[in-house]
Amino acid sequence: MITTTNPATGETIAEYETLDENGIDAKLEAAARTYRDWRTSPLDKRTAVLSKLGNLYQGNTEELAKLAVTEMGKPITQARAEAEKCASLLHYYAEHGPPMLESKFWDLSDGGRAEGRWLPQGPVLAVMPWNFPYWQVIRFLAPTILAGNVGVLKHASIVQGVAARMEELVLEAGGPEGLFQNLCVSSDPIGSVIDDDRVVAATLTGSEGAGSAVAERAGKNLKKVVLELGGSDPFIVMPSADIDKAVEDAVTARIQNNGQSCICGKRTIVHANVYDDFADRFIAALKEAKLGDPMEEDTDLGPLSSEGQRDTVLKQVDKAKQEGCTLLFGAEKLDRPGAWMTAGLLTDVPLASETGTDEIFGPVGQLYKAKDIDEATTIANAIPYGLGSAVFTNDDDEKEHFANAIEAGMTTFNAVNGSKIEAPFGGIKRSGHGRELAEFGLHEFMNLKTLVHPA
């Protein structure tokens, strides 16, 4: 049995029966059966499902947003934006995806010709987290549908209502039974699902530990994986930056999604020449962020996703103090039902410490002073992760430096780092491997089959 809980109140929302071994087998058999037909379905049929699904996300934005807020606590305005972004991605693949599946041709030195043809491979398992409960799934599902593959989802336990609703929406959009199914299970049976010959590949967004476990099991079975794991992204501010915008975006980066985002700046690194001015304004703005009911329109910071997640963050703050870090303010548990805590900010963080190298998945930031561009780069790269990064500068030479020097899958200039549906998304180092979105996400689980035509 899986129980979902409202993190704003601590109240139970619903209980869900978990699948037993026979139930899992039935889901996988349905996936395999559906794939046999879906793989050869006309491309316009696949794009029609994507278009209708996009329309459903647009037409049901308010319902979907409230469900996410109730299950994992993000502010309602951000939950709406997430549902709308899902609609945009579905329409993007419906409109722009078909040309990405066109064959490539090469003239051969012996006078012949070769063709590269994109073909589907089968059911793909997705293991997804709770922090962006719709977007993380649609990011995998939209290209899966277009490619001619089918999807099986193991969603986070705390968002089982979201998972069930997403399955319903695919059917409402005209997708056949088995095209997309939710496995209501704990993490325990996932290894055996990866082992199953009916599953051809796996994708995971989540923690480093979960990614390592899935990759190990997939590797044992010689199955491909795409992993988007943790991050402790640098947010760098240089003297030429627009400080007003840098402060505003730094606050957003740290408390967006209640501080529970892999790709938003967790370590704010500021050049010494503007450090004092930036720090004063950054601290004041963080303190002014409104903490409150996530269903209210003007709430900036809601509860964390669960009491367990909140307690993990508080333990990390205690560890930081033991390591000699200074807690400038906040990071306090609130005495009320639910998973509430205040935003906080750490400084004097030793680079080699556990605090300096780990990810804090909550509304607690780290503030660093860098004497020059080289020290800013050193601090940025002094972590085992390499997901995203943001750099605030109006100097073209500095932009070029950071573009090449920061060890990350993404760098955004003068804006909060975030995924863009038209561009590849993913990380390096212990933040995972593979890419999602654009044509790269479409091709990850397809067979690029080479056909040779002799002269």
Short mmCIF file of C-alpha atoms in Angstrom, two decimals:
data_model
loop_
_atom_site.label_atom_id
_atom_site.label_comp_id
_atom_site.label_asym_id
_atom_site.label_seq_id
_atom_site.Cartn_x
_atom_site.Cartn_y
_atom_site.Cartn_z
CA MET A 1 0.00 0.00 0.00
CA ILE A 2 1.25 3.49 -0.92
CA THR A 3 -0.10 6.47 1.03
CA THR A 4 0.09 10.03 -0.25
CA THR A 5 0.21 12.96 2.18
CA ASN A 6 -0.37 16.68 1.81
CA PRO A 7 2.95 18.24 2.88
CA ALA A 8 1.25 21.54 3.77
CA THR A 9 -1.00 19.94 6.37
CA GLY A 10 0.37 16.48 7.10
CA GLU A 11 -3.03 15.00 6.25
CA THR A 12 -3.45 11.76 4.32
CA ILE A 13 -4.75 12.26 0.77
CA ALA A 14 -5.24 8.74 -0.55
CA GLU A 15 -4.04 5.15 -0.41
CA TYR A 16 -3.07 3.08 -3.45
CA GLU A 17 -2.81 -0.69 -3.77
CA THR A 18 0.62 -1.69 -5.04
CA LEU A 19 1.01 -4.19 -7.86
CA ASP A 20 2.10 -7.71 -7.03
CA GLU A 21 4.30 -9.81 -9.30
CA ASN A 22 1.36 -10.85 -11.46
CA GLY A 23 0.18 -7.27 -11.76
CA ILE A 24 3.60 -6.10 -12.92
CA ASP A 25 3.79 -8.95 -15.43
CA ALA A 26 0.39 -8.00 -16.86
CA LYS A 27 1.53 -4.39 -17.33
CA LEU A 28 4.74 -5.46 -19.09
CA GLU A 29 2.85 -7.87 -21.32
CA ALA A 30 0.44 -5.09 -22.26
CA ALA A 31 3.41 -2.85 -23.09
CA ALA A 32 5.00 -5.50 -25.30
CA ARG A 33 1.71 -6.24 -27.06
CA THR A 34 0.99 -2.58 -27.71
CA TYR A 35 4.51 -1.96 -28.98
CA ARG A 36 4.10 -4.57 -31.72
CA ASP A 37 1.35 -2.43 -33.28
CA TRP A 38 2.49 1.05 -32.24
CA ARG A 39 5.98 0.66 -33.76
CA THR A 40 4.44 0.48 -37.26
CA SER A 41 1.65 2.99 -36.68
CA PRO A 42 1.52 5.91 -39.14
CA LEU A 43 3.47 8.97 -38.05
CA ASP A 44 0.39 11.17 -38.29
CA LYS A 45 -1.38 8.90 -35.80
CA ARG A 46 1.43 9.38 -33.28
CA THR A 47 1.50 13.15 -33.75
CA ALA A 48 -2.29 13.26 -33.39
CA VAL A 49 -2.01 11.64 -29.95
CA LEU A 50 0.70 14.13 -28.97
CA SER A 51 -1.41 17.10 -30.16
CA LYS A 52 -4.51 15.91 -28.31
CA LEU A 53 -2.49 15.22 -25.19
CA GLY A 54 -1.03 18.72 -25.37
CA ASN A 55 -4.54 20.14 -25.66
CA LEU A 56 -5.61 18.15 -22.60
CA TYR A 57 -2.75 19.57 -20.54
CA GLN A 58 -3.77 23.05 -21.65
CA GLY A 59 -7.44 22.45 -20.96
CA ASN A 60 -6.87 20.85 -17.56
CA THR A 61 -4.09 23.09 -16.28
CA GLU A 62 -5.90 24.16 -13.12
CA GLU A 63 -6.89 20.63 -12.12
CA LEU A 64 -3.40 19.29 -12.76
CA ALA A 65 -1.74 22.17 -10.92
CA LYS A 66 -3.87 21.73 -7.81
CA LEU A 67 -3.18 18.01 -7.76
CA ALA A 68 0.58 18.62 -7.83
CA VAL A 69 0.36 21.25 -5.10
CA THR A 70 -1.67 18.92 -2.90
CA GLU A 71 0.72 15.99 -3.32
CA MET A 72 4.14 17.68 -3.25
CA GLY A 73 3.64 21.27 -2.16
CA LYS A 74 4.97 23.52 -4.91
CA PRO A 75 3.40 27.00 -5.22
CA ILE A 76 0.32 26.99 -7.42
CA THR A 77 1.71 29.51 -9.92
CA GLN A 78 4.70 27.26 -10.54
CA ALA A 79 2.49 24.17 -10.81
CA ARG A 80 0.43 25.86 -13.53
CA ALA A 81 3.60 26.82 -15.39
CA GLU A 82 4.74 23.20 -15.24
CA ALA A 83 1.52 21.89 -16.79
CA GLU A 84 1.70 24.56 -19.49
CA LYS A 85 5.31 23.65 -20.26
CA CYS A 86 4.23 20.03 -20.71
CA ALA A 87 1.65 21.16 -23.26
CA SER A 88 4.31 23.14 -25.12
CA LEU A 89 6.63 20.14 -25.31
CA LEU A 90 3.88 17.83 -26.56
CA HIS A 91 2.95 20.31 -29.29
CA TYR A 92 6.62 20.84 -30.12
CA TYR A 93 7.19 17.15 -30.88
CA ALA A 94 3.87 16.89 -32.72
CA GLU A 95 4.82 19.79 -35.00
CA HIS A 96 8.61 19.63 -35.25
CA GLY A 97 9.32 15.99 -34.45
CA PRO A 98 8.58 14.22 -37.77
CA PRO A 99 11.52 15.79 -39.66
CA MET A 100 13.80 14.54 -36.86
CA LEU A 101 12.89 10.99 -37.91
CA GLU A 102 13.84 11.44 -41.56
CA SER A 103 16.58 9.19 -42.90
CA LYS A 104 20.12 10.42 -43.44
CA PHE A 105 22.09 9.50 -46.60
CA TRP A 106 25.81 9.27 -47.31
CA ASP A 107 27.70 8.69 -50.56
CA LEU A 108 30.25 5.91 -50.11
CA SER A 109 33.81 5.86 -51.46
CA ASP A 110 33.07 2.72 -53.52
CA GLY A 111 30.25 4.45 -55.35
CA GLY A 112 27.48 3.01 -53.21
CA ARG A 113 25.13 4.77 -50.87
CA ALA A 114 24.26 4.31 -47.19
CA GLU A 115 21.09 5.25 -45.37
CA GLY A 116 20.67 5.87 -41.65
CA ARG A 117 17.11 5.09 -40.58
CA TRP A 118 15.64 5.81 -37.14
CA LEU A 119 13.64 2.86 -35.81
CA PRO A 120 11.92 2.23 -32.45
CA GLN A 121 13.19 -0.43 -30.06
CA GLY A 122 10.46 -1.28 -27.55
CA PRO A 123 9.13 -0.55 -24.06
CA VAL A 124 11.16 1.97 -22.07
CA LEU A 125 11.08 2.10 -18.27
CA ALA A 126 11.04 5.57 -16.71
CA VAL A 127 11.86 6.04 -13.02
CA MET A 128 10.81 9.58 -12.15
CA PRO A 129 10.92 11.93 -9.12
CA TRP A 130 8.33 14.03 -7.36
CA ASN A 131 9.80 17.53 -7.73
CA PHE A 132 8.43 18.23 -11.23
CA PRO A 133 5.90 15.39 -11.32
CA TYR A 134 4.46 16.18 -14.76
CA TRP A 135 7.40 17.71 -16.59
CA GLN A 136 9.94 14.99 -15.82
CA VAL A 137 7.54 12.36 -17.17
CA ILE A 138 6.43 14.27 -20.28
CA ARG A 139 10.08 14.99 -21.08
CA PHE A 140 10.47 11.22 -21.55
CA LEU A 141 6.97 10.37 -22.75
CA ALA A 142 6.57 12.80 -25.65
CA PRO A 143 9.58 11.52 -27.63
CA THR A 144 8.71 7.94 -26.64
CA ILE A 145 5.29 8.22 -28.27
CA LEU A 146 6.68 9.91 -31.39
CA ALA A 147 9.48 7.36 -31.77
CA GLY A 148 7.07 4.41 -31.85
CA ASN A 149 8.21 3.10 -28.49
CA VAL A 150 5.94 2.65 -25.45
CA GLY A 151 6.46 3.83 -21.86
CA VAL A 152 6.24 2.22 -18.44
CA LEU A 153 6.45 4.62 -15.48
CA LYS A 154 7.63 4.03 -11.94
CA HIS A 155 6.77 7.38 -10.39
CA ALA A 156 7.69 8.63 -6.93
CA SER A 157 5.39 7.23 -4.27
CA ILE A 158 4.28 10.63 -2.99
CA VAL A 159 2.77 11.65 -6.36
CA GLN A 160 0.73 8.57 -7.21
CA GLY A 161 -2.33 10.71 -7.89
CA VAL A 162 -0.38 12.58 -10.55
CA ALA A 163 0.88 9.31 -12.04
CA ALA A 164 -2.61 7.85 -12.29
CA ARG A 165 -4.01 11.01 -13.87
CA MET A 166 -1.22 11.11 -16.45
CA GLU A 167 -2.04 7.56 -17.51
CA GLU A 168 -5.70 8.51 -17.90
CA LEU A 169 -4.85 11.53 -20.04
CA VAL A 170 -2.92 9.43 -22.58
CA LEU A 171 -6.00 7.25 -23.04
CA GLU A 172 -8.21 10.35 -23.33
CA ALA A 173 -5.88 11.60 -26.06
CA GLY A 174 -6.51 8.47 -28.11
CA GLY A 175 -3.45 6.50 -27.13
CA PRO A 176 -4.01 2.73 -27.15
CA GLU A 177 -4.12 0.67 -23.95
CA GLY A 178 -0.53 -0.11 -23.00
CA LEU A 179 1.05 2.91 -24.68
CA PHE A 180 1.78 4.47 -21.30
CA GLN A 181 1.25 2.70 -17.99
CA ASN A 182 1.92 3.59 -14.39
CA LEU A 183 3.47 0.91 -12.19
CA CYS A 184 2.19 1.57 -8.69
CA VAL A 185 5.05 -0.11 -6.84
CA SER A 186 7.78 0.65 -4.34
CA SER A 187 11.39 0.72 -5.52
CA ASP A 188 11.95 -2.94 -4.59
CA PRO A 189 10.71 -4.62 -7.81
CA ILE A 190 12.37 -2.18 -10.21
CA GLY A 191 15.47 -4.31 -10.57
CA SER A 192 13.41 -7.24 -11.83
CA VAL A 193 11.56 -4.92 -14.23
CA ILE A 194 14.90 -3.83 -15.71
CA ASP A 195 15.90 -7.50 -15.97
CA ASP A 196 12.75 -8.33 -17.95
CA ASP A 197 13.43 -8.94 -21.65
CA ARG A 198 10.32 -6.98 -22.59
CA VAL A 199 11.97 -3.77 -21.33
CA VAL A 200 14.67 -2.52 -23.71
CA ALA A 201 16.00 0.55 -21.90
CA ALA A 202 15.59 2.76 -18.84
CA THR A 203 15.64 6.45 -18.06
CA LEU A 204 15.87 7.94 -14.58
CA THR A 205 15.68 11.39 -13.12
CA GLY A 206 16.51 11.43 -9.43
CA SER A 207 19.22 10.97 -6.86
CA GLU A 208 22.76 9.83 -7.49
CA GLY A 209 22.13 6.67 -5.46
CA ALA A 210 19.02 5.73 -7.43
CA GLY A 211 20.79 6.45 -10.71
CA SER A 212 23.76 4.29 -9.75
CA ALA A 213 21.47 1.39 -8.83
CA VAL A 214 19.49 1.59 -12.08
CA ALA A 215 22.64 1.98 -14.18
CA GLU A 216 24.25 -1.01 -12.50
CA ARG A 217 21.23 -3.23 -13.13
CA ALA A 218 20.85 -2.01 -16.70
CA GLY A 219 24.55 -2.51 -17.34
CA LYS A 220 24.30 -6.08 -16.12
CA ASN A 221 21.58 -6.57 -18.74
CA LEU A 222 23.40 -4.58 -21.44
CA LYS A 223 20.54 -2.11 -21.68
CA LYS A 224 20.95 1.58 -22.38
CA VAL A 225 20.14 4.19 -19.74
CA VAL A 226 19.74 7.95 -19.66
CA LEU A 227 20.37 9.50 -16.25
CA GLU A 228 19.61 13.02 -15.01
CA LEU A 229 20.83 13.05 -11.44
CA GLY A 230 21.68 15.57 -8.76
CA GLY A 231 23.33 18.92 -9.10
CA SER A 232 24.80 21.66 -6.97
CA ASP A 233 24.83 24.29 -9.66
CA PRO A 234 26.99 27.42 -9.49
CA PHE A 235 25.35 30.83 -9.88
CA ILE A 236 28.19 33.24 -10.73
CA VAL A 237 27.96 37.03 -10.54
CA MET A 238 30.70 39.16 -12.14
CA PRO A 239 31.24 42.95 -11.81
CA SER A 240 29.76 43.76 -15.23
CA ALA A 241 26.45 42.08 -14.37
CA ASP A 242 23.13 43.81 -13.90
CA ILE A 243 23.10 43.41 -10.11
CA ASP A 244 19.38 44.09 -9.76
CA LYS A 245 18.54 41.22 -12.09
CA ALA A 246 21.24 38.99 -10.61
CA VAL A 247 19.78 39.40 -7.11
CA GLU A 248 16.23 38.76 -8.30
CA ASP A 249 17.24 35.66 -10.24
CA ALA A 250 19.46 34.35 -7.45
CA VAL A 251 16.47 34.36 -5.10
CA THR A 252 14.34 32.58 -7.70
CA ALA A 253 17.09 30.05 -8.29
CA ARG A 254 17.32 29.21 -4.61
CA ILE A 255 13.66 28.97 -3.63
CA GLN A 256 12.00 27.95 -6.89
CA ASN A 257 10.00 24.76 -6.34
CA ASN A 258 10.65 25.30 -2.62
CA GLY A 259 14.37 24.86 -3.24
CA GLN A 260 13.86 21.40 -4.75
CA SER A 261 15.24 21.72 -8.26
CA CYS A 262 18.30 19.97 -9.64
CA ILE A 263 19.28 22.72 -12.06
CA CYS A 264 18.72 25.93 -10.11
CA GLY A 265 21.67 27.71 -8.52
CA LYS A 266 22.51 26.34 -5.09
CA ARG A 267 25.99 27.89 -4.74
CA THR A 268 26.07 31.64 -5.36
CA ILE A 269 29.60 32.74 -6.28
CA VAL A 270 30.16 36.51 -6.36
CA HIS A 271 33.19 38.49 -7.51
CA ALA A 272 34.82 40.40 -4.64
CA ASN A 273 34.29 43.77 -6.35
CA VAL A 274 30.50 43.46 -6.07
CA TYR A 275 30.22 40.93 -3.25
CA ASP A 276 29.20 43.27 -0.40
CA ASP A 277 26.51 45.05 -2.40
CA PHE A 278 25.13 41.80 -3.83
CA ALA A 279 25.23 39.93 -0.51
CA ASP A 280 23.31 42.62 1.36
CA ARG A 281 20.57 42.74 -1.23
CA PHE A 282 20.46 38.97 -1.74
CA ILE A 283 20.04 38.29 1.97
CA ALA A 284 17.33 40.94 2.30
CA ALA A 285 15.43 39.59 -0.70
CA LEU A 286 15.60 35.99 0.58
CA LYS A 287 14.23 37.08 3.94
CA GLU A 288 11.37 38.94 2.25
CA ALA A 289 10.21 35.93 0.21
CA LYS A 290 6.71 35.01 1.33
CA LEU A 291 6.37 31.61 2.96
CA GLY A 292 2.80 30.40 3.04
CA ASP A 293 -0.03 28.28 1.70
CA PRO A 294 1.10 26.91 -1.67
CA MET A 295 -2.43 27.32 -3.02
CA GLU A 296 -2.20 31.11 -2.55
CA GLU A 297 -1.25 33.13 -5.63
CA ASP A 298 1.36 35.28 -3.88
CA THR A 299 3.23 32.49 -2.10
CA ASP A 300 6.93 32.29 -2.95
CA LEU A 301 7.90 29.39 -0.72
CA GLY A 302 5.72 26.49 0.36
CA PRO A 303 6.46 23.34 2.36
CA LEU A 304 9.01 20.81 1.30
CA SER A 305 7.69 17.68 -0.37
CA SER A 306 7.61 15.63 2.84
CA GLU A 307 8.62 15.79 6.46
CA GLY A 308 11.39 13.33 5.69
CA GLN A 309 12.82 15.61 2.99
CA ARG A 310 12.59 18.62 5.34
CA ASP A 311 14.40 16.71 8.10
CA THR A 312 17.15 15.66 5.66
CA VAL A 313 17.81 19.32 4.79
CA LEU A 314 17.88 20.32 8.47
CA LYS A 315 20.40 17.55 9.19
CA GLN A 316 22.58 18.87 6.37
CA VAL A 317 22.46 22.35 7.92
CA ASP A 318 23.51 20.90 11.29
CA LYS A 319 26.38 19.10 9.54
CA ALA A 320 27.40 22.37 7.88
CA LYS A 321 27.69 24.07 11.27
CA GLN A 322 29.85 21.21 12.53
CA GLU A 323 32.15 21.69 9.53
CA GLY A 324 32.67 25.37 10.38
CA CYS A 325 30.14 26.93 8.01
CA THR A 326 28.28 30.05 9.11
CA LEU A 327 24.49 30.05 8.96
CA LEU A 328 23.70 33.68 8.20
CA PHE A 329 19.99 33.27 8.86
CA GLY A 330 17.02 30.93 8.66
CA ALA A 331 16.90 27.20 7.88
CA GLU A 332 14.55 26.64 10.81
CA LYS A 333 11.81 24.06 11.27
CA LEU A 334 8.39 25.61 11.79
CA ASP A 335 6.19 24.38 14.62
CA ARG A 336 3.12 23.47 12.59
CA PRO A 337 1.75 20.36 10.88
CA GLY A 338 3.39 19.55 7.58
CA ALA A 339 6.88 19.78 6.08
CA TRP A 340 7.63 23.43 6.78
CA MET A 341 10.96 25.20 7.15
CA THR A 342 12.29 28.67 6.42
CA ALA A 343 14.80 29.59 3.74
CA GLY A 344 18.41 29.94 4.86
CA LEU A 345 21.90 30.88 3.69
CA LEU A 346 25.30 29.41 4.52
CA THR A 347 28.71 31.00 4.06
CA ASP A 348 32.33 30.18 4.95
CA VAL A 349 31.84 26.79 3.32
CA PRO A 350 35.10 24.80 2.91
CA LEU A 351 35.30 23.56 -0.68
CA ALA A 352 36.38 20.06 0.27
CA SER A 353 33.80 19.66 3.03
CA GLU A 354 30.72 17.46 2.83
CA THR A 355 28.60 20.62 2.69
CA GLY A 356 30.71 22.03 -0.12
CA THR A 357 30.48 18.95 -2.28
CA ASP A 358 26.96 17.62 -1.56
CA GLU A 359 23.62 18.80 -2.90
CA ILE A 360 21.21 20.45 -0.47
CA PHE A 361 17.77 19.77 -1.92
CA GLY A 362 15.84 22.48 -0.16
CA PRO A 363 15.67 26.28 0.27
CA VAL A 364 19.15 26.66 1.79
CA GLY A 365 21.80 28.36 -0.31
CA GLN A 366 25.55 28.80 -0.11
CA LEU A 367 27.31 32.13 -0.67
CA TYR A 368 30.95 32.38 -1.80
CA LYS A 369 33.29 35.32 -2.48
CA ALA A 370 35.72 34.96 -5.41
CA LYS A 371 38.70 37.27 -5.80
CA ASP A 372 38.80 36.90 -9.60
CA ILE A 373 37.47 34.92 -12.54
CA ASP A 374 39.85 32.04 -11.95
CA GLU A 375 38.77 31.55 -8.34
CA ALA A 376 35.12 31.76 -9.39
CA THR A 377 35.80 28.97 -11.87
CA THR A 378 37.63 26.88 -9.28
CA ILE A 379 34.74 27.17 -6.84
CA ALA A 380 32.22 26.37 -9.56
CA ASN A 381 34.01 23.16 -10.51
CA ALA A 382 34.90 21.99 -6.98
CA ILE A 383 32.01 19.50 -6.84
CA PRO A 384 31.41 15.99 -8.20
CA TYR A 385 28.35 17.19 -10.13
CA GLY A 386 28.04 18.82 -13.53
CA LEU A 387 24.42 19.52 -14.41
CA GLY A 388 23.71 23.20 -14.96
CA SER A 389 25.19 26.62 -14.25
CA ALA A 390 24.30 30.29 -14.54
CA VAL A 391 26.68 33.19 -15.15
CA PHE A 392 25.80 36.85 -14.84
CA THR A 393 28.18 38.98 -16.87
CA ASN A 394 28.02 41.45 -19.75
CA ASP A 395 31.64 40.90 -20.73
CA ASP A 396 32.00 38.82 -23.91
CA ASP A 397 35.44 37.52 -22.96
CA GLU A 398 34.09 36.34 -19.61
CA LYS A 399 31.20 34.60 -21.32
CA GLU A 400 33.60 32.77 -23.59
CA HIS A 401 35.76 31.78 -20.63
CA PHE A 402 32.89 30.32 -18.63
CA ALA A 403 31.36 28.65 -21.69
CA ASN A 404 34.48 26.51 -21.98
CA ALA A 405 35.69 26.34 -18.37
CA ILE A 406 32.61 25.38 -16.34
CA GLU A 407 32.26 21.62 -16.05
CA ALA A 408 28.53 21.22 -16.69
CA GLY A 409 26.07 20.09 -19.30
CA MET A 410 24.51 23.56 -19.48
CA THR A 411 25.45 27.18 -18.88
CA THR A 412 22.88 29.98 -19.02
CA PHE A 413 23.95 33.60 -19.25
CA ASN A 414 22.13 36.36 -17.35
CA ALA A 415 19.08 34.27 -16.47
CA VAL A 416 18.03 31.45 -14.18
CA ASN A 417 19.21 28.16 -15.62
CA GLY A 418 16.41 25.96 -16.92
CA SER A 419 15.56 23.40 -19.58
CA LYS A 420 14.48 24.62 -23.03
CA ILE A 421 12.33 22.34 -25.15
CA GLU A 422 14.26 23.13 -28.35
CA ALA A 423 17.73 22.43 -26.87
CA PRO A 424 19.46 19.35 -25.41
CA PHE A 425 19.26 18.87 -21.66
CA GLY A 426 21.53 16.78 -19.42
CA GLY A 427 24.68 16.70 -17.34
CA ILE A 428 28.17 15.28 -16.93
CA LYS A 429 30.24 13.90 -14.06
CA ARG A 430 28.02 12.49 -11.30
CA SER A 431 25.01 14.37 -12.67
CA GLY A 432 24.46 11.58 -15.17
CA HIS A 433 24.74 11.04 -18.90
CA GLY A 434 22.64 11.14 -22.02
CA ARG A 435 20.46 13.96 -23.24
CA GLU A 436 16.76 14.77 -23.28
CA LEU A 437 14.65 17.21 -25.32
CA ALA A 438 15.03 18.36 -28.95
CA GLU A 439 16.14 15.70 -31.44
CA PHE A 440 18.66 14.31 -28.96
CA GLY A 441 15.99 13.13 -26.54
CA LEU A 442 14.03 11.60 -29.40
CA HIS A 443 16.99 9.60 -30.68
CA GLU A 444 18.36 8.29 -27.36
CA PHE A 445 16.21 5.14 -27.36
CA MET A 446 15.97 4.59 -31.10
CA ASN A 447 17.95 2.29 -33.34
CA LEU A 448 19.97 4.21 -35.92
CA LYS A 449 20.01 1.40 -38.42
CA THR A 450 22.48 1.60 -41.30
CA LEU A 451 21.29 0.36 -44.69
CA VAL A 452 23.98 -0.09 -47.36
CA HIS A 453 23.16 0.03 -51.07
CA PRO A 454 26.15 -1.04 -53.20
CA ALA A 455 26.91 0.69 -56.49
#
